[in-house]
Amino acid sequence: MSDSTKARPVVLDVWYDLQCPDCHSALEDLRALRARYGSRLEPRLRHYPLEKHKHAYAAAQAAEEAAEQGQGWPYAEALLARTADLAAKGEPVLLDVARELGLDAEEFDTALIDGRHLLIVDADQAEGKAIGVTGTPTYVIDGERLDGGKSQAGLRERIEEIVERLSPDTA
């Protein structure tokens, strides 16, 4: 199969708050989906920082800087593993995680000060509001919104059903 005839991956928009304990819990399902489907599934991190999480907005900006430095998902996963630490210690945790991943922490600090990623975070949040996202995590796949903020139960199975329907494994 040539590159031009390859099926496009199924896009899974994942609306996250990087200080959200429920989003941290949902990581296991997301990792399993990525492992199972590989290039057939394209999970996209979308930002939806909740007001109740004081450092979530800065965390979203930091995740965008990590993406710019080629480590978007690893950074998001590492930060989600430290939601309690972020809540307790604040923005220094954003720089600590960047350093741990070998990223340019000085550039992170500059990005948070100059606000270079504000528009991306604001656009994601506005789009989320427009499609009815009210909590995190929320998934959107093939036009269907799945609310993981209430419960993760059954969501991975529903996402798998949709991926199988849209991208049957022909191997």
mmCIF file of C-alpha atoms in Angstrom:
data_model
loop_
_atom_site.group_PDB
_atom_site.id
_atom_site.type_symbol
_atom_site.label_atom_id
_atom_site.label_comp_id
_atom_site.label_asym_id
_atom_site.label_seq_id
_atom_site.Cartn_x
_atom_site.Cartn_y
_atom_site.Cartn_z
ATOM 1 C CA MET A 1 0.000 0.000 0.000
ATOM 2 C CA SER A 2 1.524 3.334 -0.997
ATOM 3 C CA ASP A 3 1.516 6.349 1.295
ATOM 4 C CA SER A 4 -1.190 7.999 -0.810
ATOM 5 C CA THR A 5 -3.587 5.063 -0.394
ATOM 6 C CA LYS A 6 -3.014 4.486 3.316
ATOM 7 C CA ALA A 7 -6.069 5.021 5.437
ATOM 8 C CA ARG A 8 -5.997 8.128 7.581
ATOM 9 C CA PRO A 9 -5.846 7.502 11.297
ATOM 10 C CA VAL A 10 -8.983 7.902 13.357
ATOM 11 C CA VAL A 11 -8.697 11.156 15.323
ATOM 12 C CA LEU A 12 -9.457 11.041 19.033
ATOM 13 C CA ASP A 13 -9.594 14.498 20.573
ATOM 14 C CA VAL A 14 -8.852 14.258 24.278
ATOM 15 C CA TRP A 15 -9.941 17.337 26.261
ATOM 16 C CA TYR A 16 -7.693 17.431 29.320
ATOM 17 C CA ASP A 17 -6.851 19.527 32.341
ATOM 18 C CA LEU A 18 -3.262 18.723 33.288
ATOM 19 C CA GLN A 19 -3.970 19.239 37.004
ATOM 20 C CA CYS A 20 -7.009 16.939 36.954
ATOM 21 C CA PRO A 21 -6.830 13.689 38.980
ATOM 22 C CA ASP A 22 -9.528 12.122 36.738
ATOM 23 C CA CYS A 23 -7.344 12.840 33.688
ATOM 24 C CA HIS A 24 -4.460 11.099 35.441
ATOM 25 C CA SER A 25 -6.689 8.067 36.049
ATOM 26 C CA ALA A 26 -7.715 8.042 32.374
ATOM 27 C CA LEU A 27 -4.091 7.731 31.219
ATOM 28 C CA GLU A 28 -4.156 3.943 31.536
ATOM 29 C CA ASP A 29 -6.991 3.706 29.006
ATOM 30 C CA LEU A 30 -5.299 6.149 26.664
ATOM 31 C CA ARG A 31 -2.000 4.228 26.805
ATOM 32 C CA ALA A 32 -3.841 0.975 26.083
ATOM 33 C CA LEU A 33 -5.607 2.524 23.084
ATOM 34 C CA ARG A 34 -2.340 3.912 21.714
ATOM 35 C CA ALA A 35 -0.628 0.532 22.182
ATOM 36 C CA ARG A 36 -3.474 -1.385 20.531
ATOM 37 C CA TYR A 37 -4.018 0.841 17.509
ATOM 38 C CA GLY A 38 -0.658 2.491 16.901
ATOM 39 C CA SER A 39 -0.830 4.590 13.732
ATOM 40 C CA ARG A 40 -4.527 3.724 13.181
ATOM 41 C CA LEU A 41 -5.452 6.117 16.009
ATOM 42 C CA GLU A 42 -4.329 9.720 16.393
ATOM 43 C CA PRO A 43 -5.014 10.956 19.912
ATOM 44 C CA ARG A 44 -4.772 14.748 20.073
ATOM 45 C CA LEU A 45 -4.329 16.508 23.383
ATOM 46 C CA ARG A 46 -6.769 19.409 23.613
ATOM 47 C CA HIS A 47 -6.638 21.855 26.461
ATOM 48 C CA TYR A 48 -9.537 22.481 28.780
ATOM 49 C CA PRO A 49 -8.074 23.926 31.983
ATOM 50 C CA LEU A 50 -10.714 24.087 34.689
ATOM 51 C CA GLU A 51 -11.003 27.199 36.865
ATOM 52 C CA LYS A 52 -10.930 25.095 40.033
ATOM 53 C CA HIS A 53 -7.358 24.017 39.214
ATOM 54 C CA LYS A 54 -5.144 27.029 39.867
ATOM 55 C CA HIS A 55 -2.169 25.851 37.785
ATOM 56 C CA ALA A 56 -3.986 24.116 34.917
ATOM 57 C CA TYR A 57 -3.845 27.091 32.546
ATOM 58 C CA ALA A 58 -0.073 27.455 32.954
ATOM 59 C CA ALA A 59 0.273 23.667 32.628
ATOM 60 C CA ALA A 60 -1.558 23.776 29.283
ATOM 61 C CA GLN A 61 0.846 26.445 28.042
ATOM 62 C CA ALA A 62 3.792 24.372 29.263
ATOM 63 C CA ALA A 63 2.456 21.317 27.413
ATOM 64 C CA GLU A 64 2.365 23.369 24.222
ATOM 65 C CA GLU A 65 6.000 24.355 24.772
ATOM 66 C CA ALA A 66 6.838 20.678 25.313
ATOM 67 C CA ALA A 67 5.085 19.843 22.032
ATOM 68 C CA GLU A 68 7.140 22.514 20.308
ATOM 69 C CA GLN A 69 10.264 20.844 21.715
ATOM 70 C CA GLY A 70 9.047 17.445 20.430
ATOM 71 C CA GLN A 71 7.852 15.962 23.746
ATOM 72 C CA GLY A 72 4.152 16.861 23.980
ATOM 73 C CA TRP A 73 2.700 13.513 25.067
ATOM 74 C CA PRO A 74 5.605 12.495 27.319
ATOM 75 C CA TYR A 75 5.377 15.856 29.066
ATOM 76 C CA ALA A 76 1.599 15.643 29.492
ATOM 77 C CA GLU A 77 1.868 12.111 30.873
ATOM 78 C CA ALA A 78 4.680 13.053 33.271
ATOM 79 C CA LEU A 79 2.738 16.080 34.484
ATOM 80 C CA LEU A 80 -0.479 14.099 34.935
ATOM 81 C CA ALA A 81 1.461 11.674 37.117
ATOM 82 C CA ARG A 82 2.162 14.635 39.420
ATOM 83 C CA THR A 83 -1.227 16.359 39.704
ATOM 84 C CA ALA A 84 -1.038 16.481 43.517
ATOM 85 C CA ASP A 85 2.508 17.864 43.360
ATOM 86 C CA LEU A 86 1.388 20.531 40.873
ATOM 87 C CA ALA A 87 -1.552 21.485 43.096
ATOM 88 C CA ALA A 88 0.714 21.783 46.152
ATOM 89 C CA LYS A 89 3.834 23.392 44.666
ATOM 90 C CA GLY A 90 2.559 25.211 41.587
ATOM 91 C CA GLU A 91 4.420 26.318 38.512
ATOM 92 C CA PRO A 92 7.952 25.267 39.593
ATOM 93 C CA VAL A 93 6.715 21.683 39.000
ATOM 94 C CA LEU A 94 6.188 22.579 35.307
ATOM 95 C CA LEU A 95 9.878 23.426 34.988
ATOM 96 C CA ASP A 96 10.964 20.391 37.054
ATOM 97 C CA VAL A 97 9.121 18.036 34.684
ATOM 98 C CA ALA A 98 10.688 19.783 31.683
ATOM 99 C CA ARG A 99 14.170 19.304 33.164
ATOM 100 C CA GLU A 100 13.453 15.633 33.982
ATOM 101 C CA LEU A 101 12.591 15.045 30.312
ATOM 102 C CA GLY A 102 15.721 16.831 29.125
ATOM 103 C CA LEU A 103 13.798 19.781 27.697
ATOM 104 C CA ASP A 104 14.962 23.396 27.700
ATOM 105 C CA ALA A 105 13.500 24.577 31.026
ATOM 106 C CA GLU A 106 14.677 28.152 30.449
ATOM 107 C CA GLU A 107 12.619 28.233 27.264
ATOM 108 C CA PHE A 108 9.626 26.917 29.245
ATOM 109 C CA ASP A 109 10.044 29.725 31.744
ATOM 110 C CA THR A 110 10.267 32.286 28.939
ATOM 111 C CA ALA A 111 7.210 30.809 27.200
ATOM 112 C CA LEU A 112 5.163 31.069 30.400
ATOM 113 C CA ILE A 113 6.228 34.688 30.852
ATOM 114 C CA ASP A 114 5.735 35.849 27.255
ATOM 115 C CA GLY A 115 2.485 33.920 26.766
ATOM 116 C CA ARG A 116 3.414 32.605 23.311
ATOM 117 C CA HIS A 117 1.039 29.637 23.650
ATOM 118 C CA LEU A 118 -1.982 31.488 25.081
ATOM 119 C CA LEU A 119 -3.846 31.557 21.775
ATOM 120 C CA ILE A 120 -3.651 27.779 21.327
ATOM 121 C CA VAL A 121 -4.914 27.121 24.857
ATOM 122 C CA ASP A 122 -7.676 29.731 24.530
ATOM 123 C CA ALA A 123 -8.752 28.356 21.130
ATOM 124 C CA ASP A 124 -8.946 24.795 22.490
ATOM 125 C CA GLN A 125 -10.957 25.953 25.487
ATOM 126 C CA ALA A 126 -13.356 27.963 23.300
ATOM 127 C CA GLU A 127 -13.853 25.021 20.935
ATOM 128 C CA GLY A 128 -14.444 22.725 23.893
ATOM 129 C CA LYS A 129 -17.108 25.043 25.280
ATOM 130 C CA ALA A 130 -18.721 25.289 21.838
ATOM 131 C CA ILE A 131 -19.098 21.508 21.547
ATOM 132 C CA GLY A 132 -20.360 21.067 25.110
ATOM 133 C CA VAL A 133 -17.278 20.018 27.069
ATOM 134 C CA THR A 134 -18.021 20.710 30.732
ATOM 135 C CA GLY A 135 -15.451 18.549 32.508
ATOM 136 C CA THR A 136 -12.313 16.562 31.945
ATOM 137 C CA PRO A 137 -11.409 14.209 30.501
ATOM 138 C CA THR A 138 -13.806 14.400 27.585
ATOM 139 C CA TYR A 139 -13.227 12.489 24.359
ATOM 140 C CA VAL A 140 -14.543 13.304 20.910
ATOM 141 C CA ILE A 141 -14.288 10.630 18.232
ATOM 142 C CA ASP A 142 -16.217 10.562 14.950
ATOM 143 C CA GLY A 143 -18.429 13.387 16.187
ATOM 144 C CA GLU A 144 -19.408 11.543 19.367
ATOM 145 C CA ARG A 145 -18.617 13.200 22.710
ATOM 146 C CA LEU A 146 -17.793 10.835 25.568
ATOM 147 C CA ASP A 147 -17.659 12.375 29.047
ATOM 148 C CA GLY A 148 -14.955 10.785 31.162
ATOM 149 C CA GLY A 149 -15.298 13.370 33.905
ATOM 150 C CA LYS A 150 -18.340 11.548 35.271
ATOM 151 C CA SER A 151 -17.022 8.010 34.792
ATOM 152 C CA GLN A 152 -14.415 6.191 32.737
ATOM 153 C CA ALA A 153 -16.514 3.008 32.822
ATOM 154 C CA GLY A 154 -17.085 1.663 29.325
ATOM 155 C CA LEU A 155 -15.398 4.553 27.528
ATOM 156 C CA ARG A 156 -12.391 2.600 26.271
ATOM 157 C CA GLU A 157 -14.691 -0.085 24.876
ATOM 158 C CA ARG A 158 -16.838 2.551 23.128
ATOM 159 C CA ILE A 159 -13.749 4.187 21.617
ATOM 160 C CA GLU A 160 -12.536 0.744 20.459
ATOM 161 C CA GLU A 161 -15.904 0.074 18.778
ATOM 162 C CA ILE A 162 -15.671 3.350 16.879
ATOM 163 C CA VAL A 163 -12.047 2.813 15.819
ATOM 164 C CA GLU A 164 -12.847 -0.713 14.613
ATOM 165 C CA ARG A 165 -15.787 0.592 12.594
ATOM 166 C CA LEU A 166 -13.845 3.493 11.050
ATOM 167 C CA SER A 167 -10.497 1.750 10.573
ATOM 168 C CA PRO A 168 -10.901 -2.004 10.305
ATOM 169 C CA ASP A 169 -7.628 -3.852 10.669
ATOM 170 C CA THR A 170 -6.940 -5.267 7.229
ATOM 171 C CA ALA A 171 -3.558 -6.743 8.115
#
